[in-house]
Each structure stands twice: as C-alpha cells, then as structure tokens.
PDB file of C-alpha atoms in Angstrom:
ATOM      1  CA  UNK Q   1     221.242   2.869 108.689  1.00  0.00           C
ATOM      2  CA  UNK Q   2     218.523   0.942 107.203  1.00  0.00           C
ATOM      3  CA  UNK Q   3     218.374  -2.058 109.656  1.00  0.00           C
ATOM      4  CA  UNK Q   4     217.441   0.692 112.346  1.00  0.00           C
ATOM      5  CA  UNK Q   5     214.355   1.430 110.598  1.00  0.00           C
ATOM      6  CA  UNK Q   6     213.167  -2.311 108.922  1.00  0.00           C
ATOM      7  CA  UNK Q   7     214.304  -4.309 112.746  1.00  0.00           C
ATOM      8  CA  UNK Q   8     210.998  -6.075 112.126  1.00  0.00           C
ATOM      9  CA  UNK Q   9     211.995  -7.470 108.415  1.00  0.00           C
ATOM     10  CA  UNK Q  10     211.345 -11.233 108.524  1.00  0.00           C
ATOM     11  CA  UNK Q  11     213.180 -13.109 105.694  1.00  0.00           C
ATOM     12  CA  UNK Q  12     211.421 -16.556 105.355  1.00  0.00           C
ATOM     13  CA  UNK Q  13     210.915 -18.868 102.873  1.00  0.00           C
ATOM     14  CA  UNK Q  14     208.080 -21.096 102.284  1.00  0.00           C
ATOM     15  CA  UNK Q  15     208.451 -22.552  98.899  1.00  0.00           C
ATOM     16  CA  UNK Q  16     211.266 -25.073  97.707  1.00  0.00           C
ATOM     17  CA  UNK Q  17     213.299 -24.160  94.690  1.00  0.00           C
ATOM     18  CA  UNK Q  18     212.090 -26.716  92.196  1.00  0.00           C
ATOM     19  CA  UNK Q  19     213.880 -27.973  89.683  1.00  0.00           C
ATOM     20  CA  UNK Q  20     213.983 -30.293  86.737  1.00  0.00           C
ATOM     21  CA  UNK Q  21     215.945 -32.964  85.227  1.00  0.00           C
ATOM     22  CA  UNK Q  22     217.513 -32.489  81.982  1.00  0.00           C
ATOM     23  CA  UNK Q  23     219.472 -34.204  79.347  1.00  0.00           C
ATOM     24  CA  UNK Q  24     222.932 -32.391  77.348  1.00  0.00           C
ATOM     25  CA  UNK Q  25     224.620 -33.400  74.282  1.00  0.00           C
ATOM     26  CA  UNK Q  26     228.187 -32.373  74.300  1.00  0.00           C
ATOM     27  CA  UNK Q  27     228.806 -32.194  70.488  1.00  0.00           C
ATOM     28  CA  UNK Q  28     232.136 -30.725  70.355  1.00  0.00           C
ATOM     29  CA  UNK Q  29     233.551 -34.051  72.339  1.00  0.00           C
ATOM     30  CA  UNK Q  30     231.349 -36.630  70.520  1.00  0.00           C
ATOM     31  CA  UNK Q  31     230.591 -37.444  74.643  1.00  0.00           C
ATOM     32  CA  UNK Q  32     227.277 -39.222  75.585  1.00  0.00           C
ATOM     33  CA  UNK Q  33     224.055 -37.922  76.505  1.00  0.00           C
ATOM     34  CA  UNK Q  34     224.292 -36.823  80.169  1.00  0.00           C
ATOM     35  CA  UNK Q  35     221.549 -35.976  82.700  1.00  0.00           C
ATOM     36  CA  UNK Q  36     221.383 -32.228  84.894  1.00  0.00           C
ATOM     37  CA  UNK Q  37     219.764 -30.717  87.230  1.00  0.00           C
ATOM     38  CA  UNK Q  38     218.206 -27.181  86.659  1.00  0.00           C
ATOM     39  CA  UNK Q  39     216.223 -24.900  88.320  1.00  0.00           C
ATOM     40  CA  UNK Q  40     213.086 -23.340  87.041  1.00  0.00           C
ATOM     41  CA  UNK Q  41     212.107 -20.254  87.318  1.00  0.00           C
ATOM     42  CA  UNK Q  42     208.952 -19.113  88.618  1.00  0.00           C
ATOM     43  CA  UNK Q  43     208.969 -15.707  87.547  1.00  0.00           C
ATOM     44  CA  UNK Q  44     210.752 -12.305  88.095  1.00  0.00           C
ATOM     45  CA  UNK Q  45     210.348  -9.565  91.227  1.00  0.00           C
ATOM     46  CA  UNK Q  46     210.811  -6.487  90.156  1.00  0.00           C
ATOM     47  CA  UNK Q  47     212.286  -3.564  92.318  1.00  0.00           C
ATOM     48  CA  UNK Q  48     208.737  -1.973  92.621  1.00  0.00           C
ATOM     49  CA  UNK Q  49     207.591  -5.796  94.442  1.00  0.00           C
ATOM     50  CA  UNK Q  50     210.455  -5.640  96.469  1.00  0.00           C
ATOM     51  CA  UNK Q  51     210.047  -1.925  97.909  1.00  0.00           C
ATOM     52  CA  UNK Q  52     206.247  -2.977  98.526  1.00  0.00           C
ATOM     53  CA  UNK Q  53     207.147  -6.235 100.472  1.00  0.00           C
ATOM     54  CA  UNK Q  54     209.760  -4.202 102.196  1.00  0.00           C
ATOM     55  CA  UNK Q  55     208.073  -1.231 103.110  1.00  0.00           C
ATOM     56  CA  UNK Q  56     205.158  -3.470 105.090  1.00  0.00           C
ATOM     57  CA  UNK Q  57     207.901  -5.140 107.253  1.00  0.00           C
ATOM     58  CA  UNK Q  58     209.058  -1.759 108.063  1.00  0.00           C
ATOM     59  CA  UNK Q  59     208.859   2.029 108.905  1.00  0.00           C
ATOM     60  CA  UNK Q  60     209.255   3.216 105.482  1.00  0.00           C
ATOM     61  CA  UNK Q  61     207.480   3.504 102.934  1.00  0.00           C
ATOM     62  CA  UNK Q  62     207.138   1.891  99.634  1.00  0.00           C
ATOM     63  CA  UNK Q  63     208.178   5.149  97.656  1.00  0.00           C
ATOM     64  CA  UNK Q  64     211.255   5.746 100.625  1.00  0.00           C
ATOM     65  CA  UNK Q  65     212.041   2.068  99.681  1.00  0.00           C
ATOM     66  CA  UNK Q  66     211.920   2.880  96.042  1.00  0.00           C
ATOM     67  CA  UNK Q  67     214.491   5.767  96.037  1.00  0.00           C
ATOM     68  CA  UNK Q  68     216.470   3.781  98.413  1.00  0.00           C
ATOM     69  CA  UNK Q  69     216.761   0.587  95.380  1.00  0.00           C
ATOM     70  CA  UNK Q  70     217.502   3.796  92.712  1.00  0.00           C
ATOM     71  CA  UNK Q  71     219.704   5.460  94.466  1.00  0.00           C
ATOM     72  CA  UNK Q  72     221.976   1.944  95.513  1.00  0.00           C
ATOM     73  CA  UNK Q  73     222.057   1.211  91.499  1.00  0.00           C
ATOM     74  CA  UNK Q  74     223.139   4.667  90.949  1.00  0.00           C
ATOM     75  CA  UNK Q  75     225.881   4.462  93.712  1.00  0.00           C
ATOM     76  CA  UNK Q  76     226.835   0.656  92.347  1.00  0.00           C
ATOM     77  CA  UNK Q  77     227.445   1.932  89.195  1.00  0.00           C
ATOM     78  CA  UNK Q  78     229.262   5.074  90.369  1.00  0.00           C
ATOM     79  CA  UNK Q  79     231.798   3.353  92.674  1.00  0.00           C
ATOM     80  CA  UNK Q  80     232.115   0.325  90.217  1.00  0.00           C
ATOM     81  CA  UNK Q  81     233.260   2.764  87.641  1.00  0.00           C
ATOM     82  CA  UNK Q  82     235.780   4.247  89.984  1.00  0.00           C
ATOM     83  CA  UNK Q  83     237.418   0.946  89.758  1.00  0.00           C
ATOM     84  CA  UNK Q  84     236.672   0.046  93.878  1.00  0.00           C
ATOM     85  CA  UNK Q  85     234.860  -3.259  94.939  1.00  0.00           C
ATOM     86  CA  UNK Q  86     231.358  -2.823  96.552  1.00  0.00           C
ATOM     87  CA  UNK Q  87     230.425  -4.234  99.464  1.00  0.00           C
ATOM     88  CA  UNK Q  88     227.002  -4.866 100.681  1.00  0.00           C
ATOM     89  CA  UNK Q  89     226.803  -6.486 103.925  1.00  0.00           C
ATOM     90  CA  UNK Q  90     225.031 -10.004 103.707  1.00  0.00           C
ATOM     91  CA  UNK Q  91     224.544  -9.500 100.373  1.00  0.00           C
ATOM     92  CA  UNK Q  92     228.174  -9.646  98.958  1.00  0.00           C
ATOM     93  CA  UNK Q  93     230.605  -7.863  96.475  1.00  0.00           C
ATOM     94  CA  UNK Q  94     230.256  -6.382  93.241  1.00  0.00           C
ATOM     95  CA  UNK Q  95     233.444  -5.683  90.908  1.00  0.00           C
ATOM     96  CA  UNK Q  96     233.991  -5.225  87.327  1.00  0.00           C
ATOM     97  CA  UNK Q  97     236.070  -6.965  85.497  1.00  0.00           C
ATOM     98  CA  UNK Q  98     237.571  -6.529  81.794  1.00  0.00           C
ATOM     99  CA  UNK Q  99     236.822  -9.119  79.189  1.00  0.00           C
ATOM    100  CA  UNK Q 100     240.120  -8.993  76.498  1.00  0.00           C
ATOM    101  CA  UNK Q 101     241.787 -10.845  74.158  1.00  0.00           C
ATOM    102  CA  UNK Q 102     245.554 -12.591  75.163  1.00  0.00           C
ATOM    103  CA  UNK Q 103     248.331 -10.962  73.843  1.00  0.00           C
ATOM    104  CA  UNK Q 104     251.789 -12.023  73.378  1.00  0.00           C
ATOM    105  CA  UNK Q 105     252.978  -7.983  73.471  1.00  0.00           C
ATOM    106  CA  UNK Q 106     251.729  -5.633  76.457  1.00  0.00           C
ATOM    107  CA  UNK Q 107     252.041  -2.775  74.030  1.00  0.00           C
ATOM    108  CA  UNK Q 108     249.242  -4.251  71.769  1.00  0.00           C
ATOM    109  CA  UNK Q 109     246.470  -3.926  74.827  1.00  0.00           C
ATOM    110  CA  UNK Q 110     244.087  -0.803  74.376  1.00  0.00           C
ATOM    111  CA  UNK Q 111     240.860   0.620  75.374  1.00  0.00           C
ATOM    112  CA  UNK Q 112     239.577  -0.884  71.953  1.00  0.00           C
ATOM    113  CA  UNK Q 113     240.678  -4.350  72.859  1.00  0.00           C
ATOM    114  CA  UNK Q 114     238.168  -4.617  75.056  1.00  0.00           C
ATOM    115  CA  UNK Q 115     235.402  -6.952  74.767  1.00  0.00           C
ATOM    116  CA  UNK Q 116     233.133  -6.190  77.202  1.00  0.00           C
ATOM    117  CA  UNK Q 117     232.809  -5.800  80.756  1.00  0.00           C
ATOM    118  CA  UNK Q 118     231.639  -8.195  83.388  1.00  0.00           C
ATOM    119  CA  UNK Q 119     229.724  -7.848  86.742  1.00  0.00           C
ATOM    120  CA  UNK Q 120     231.498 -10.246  89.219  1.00  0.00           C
ATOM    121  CA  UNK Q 121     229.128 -10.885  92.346  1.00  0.00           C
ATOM    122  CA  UNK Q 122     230.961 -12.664  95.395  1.00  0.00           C
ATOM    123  CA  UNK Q 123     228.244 -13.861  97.957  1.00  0.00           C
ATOM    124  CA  UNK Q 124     228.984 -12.713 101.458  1.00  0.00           C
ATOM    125  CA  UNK Q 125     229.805 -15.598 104.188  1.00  0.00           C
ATOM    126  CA  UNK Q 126     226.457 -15.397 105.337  1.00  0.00           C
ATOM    127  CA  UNK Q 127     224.951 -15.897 101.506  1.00  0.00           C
ATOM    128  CA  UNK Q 128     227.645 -18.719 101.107  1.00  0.00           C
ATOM    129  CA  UNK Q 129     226.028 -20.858 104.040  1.00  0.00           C
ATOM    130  CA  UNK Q 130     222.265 -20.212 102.932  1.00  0.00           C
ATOM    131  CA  UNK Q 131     223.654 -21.278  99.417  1.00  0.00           C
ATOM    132  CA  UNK Q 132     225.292 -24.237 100.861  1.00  0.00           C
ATOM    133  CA  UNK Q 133     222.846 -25.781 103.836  1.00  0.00           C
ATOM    134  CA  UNK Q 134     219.440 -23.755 103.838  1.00  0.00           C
ATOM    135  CA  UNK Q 135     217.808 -24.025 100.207  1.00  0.00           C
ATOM    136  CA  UNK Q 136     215.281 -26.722  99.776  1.00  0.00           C
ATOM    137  CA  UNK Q 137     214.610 -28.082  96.580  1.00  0.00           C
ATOM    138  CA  UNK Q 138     211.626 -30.030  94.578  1.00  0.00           C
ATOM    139  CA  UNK Q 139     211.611 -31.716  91.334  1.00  0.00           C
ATOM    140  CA  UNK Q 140     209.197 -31.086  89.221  1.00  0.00           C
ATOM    141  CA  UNK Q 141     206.906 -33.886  87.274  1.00  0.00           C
ATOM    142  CA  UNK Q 142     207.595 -34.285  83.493  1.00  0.00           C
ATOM    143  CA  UNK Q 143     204.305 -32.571  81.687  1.00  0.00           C
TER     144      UNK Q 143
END
C-alpha cells in the first residue's frame, strides 16, 4: 500500500481559499439582481506538481509517483467502464452516470439516445468534514 511508503506525508494548508463577491441577473424569471459568493482560482496543479510534492514527503520517487497518478486514471477509467463504483479511501467515489432524454415508452431508449456521460464524485466522510468545518476563506478587494 501506498501509505506504508509516504507515512511522513504532511497535508497542511497555509493559504485561505479567497473568494469574491458577485452580482447575477436571473433573466428567465425577470428576478432582481442578487449578490454570490465565488471562489477564485489561483491556478491549476498538474499531475507532474503533485508527484514532485509527493515524492519529497516520501520514499518514492517523483517518476514512481508519476506512474502511480497514470496508472490510477487508467484503472478509473477501466473499472468505471465496467459499470462498478470506485472507491478511493479519503478521497471518495467515482461513478458514471448516463445523461438521456425522458421517454414516455421504454422501448424508445437506445445506445443513441444518449447524451453524454457524467463523472459523479461523492466525497468520502472524511472529505465531507474538511468541506464542512476546516476550509478558511478570504475575500478578495475589488481591483
């Protein structure tokens, strides 16, 4: 198992998740302009980041830690297209779902109705409380 060999992985944050305050228009209900809260982003990681920030908290290296991430995609995808729900610890589950139009007769759903597929992505219990409790936030001055 993985754990055995990255025991010394530390998973700390420093920064607050800042965010911004923004107004919305519905249109469609004639409703008045509202006020939200979203998050910025302050960039992407990439899997090659992540194997390098990995591999110095741990025995591995940053290539082992690389074919690790490629071979977990590979597997996600394999098992997800087998139809069975994958389950990654703390992390959570992964399933696909089918995106199709209603209708009234069973015999008029096909392959070719499909629309498209969806990832679903269920945080684990132990995501669901750092969602809920552990993220600190900071708003962001207007420019």
């Amino acid at each position: 198992m993985m754990l055995k060999f990255c025991a010394r992985l530390i998973i700390t944050s420093i920064m607050a998740l800042r965010y911004k305050i923004t107004s919305r228009k519905d249109n469609i209900k004639g409703e008045e302009k509202k006020f939200i809260m979203q998050a910025i982003s302050t960039g992407t990681v990439d899997a090659e980041r992540i194997a390098l920030e990995i591999s110095r908290e741990c025995s591995l290296s940053e290539v082992d830690v690389q074919a690790v991430i490629m071979a977990l995609g590979q597997k996600l995808r394999f098992h997800l297209e087998e139809g069975e729900i994958v389950e990654l610890g703390d992390l959570g589950r992964f399933q696909l779902r089918i995106k199709s139009p209603t209708q009234n007769e069973a015999s008029a759903l096909h392959p070719s109705a499909i629309k498209a597929f969806r990832l679903n992505f269920q945080p684990s219990k132990k995501m669901k409380h750092w969602l809920k409790s552990e993220i600190s936030v900071r708003k962001v001055a207007k420019k």
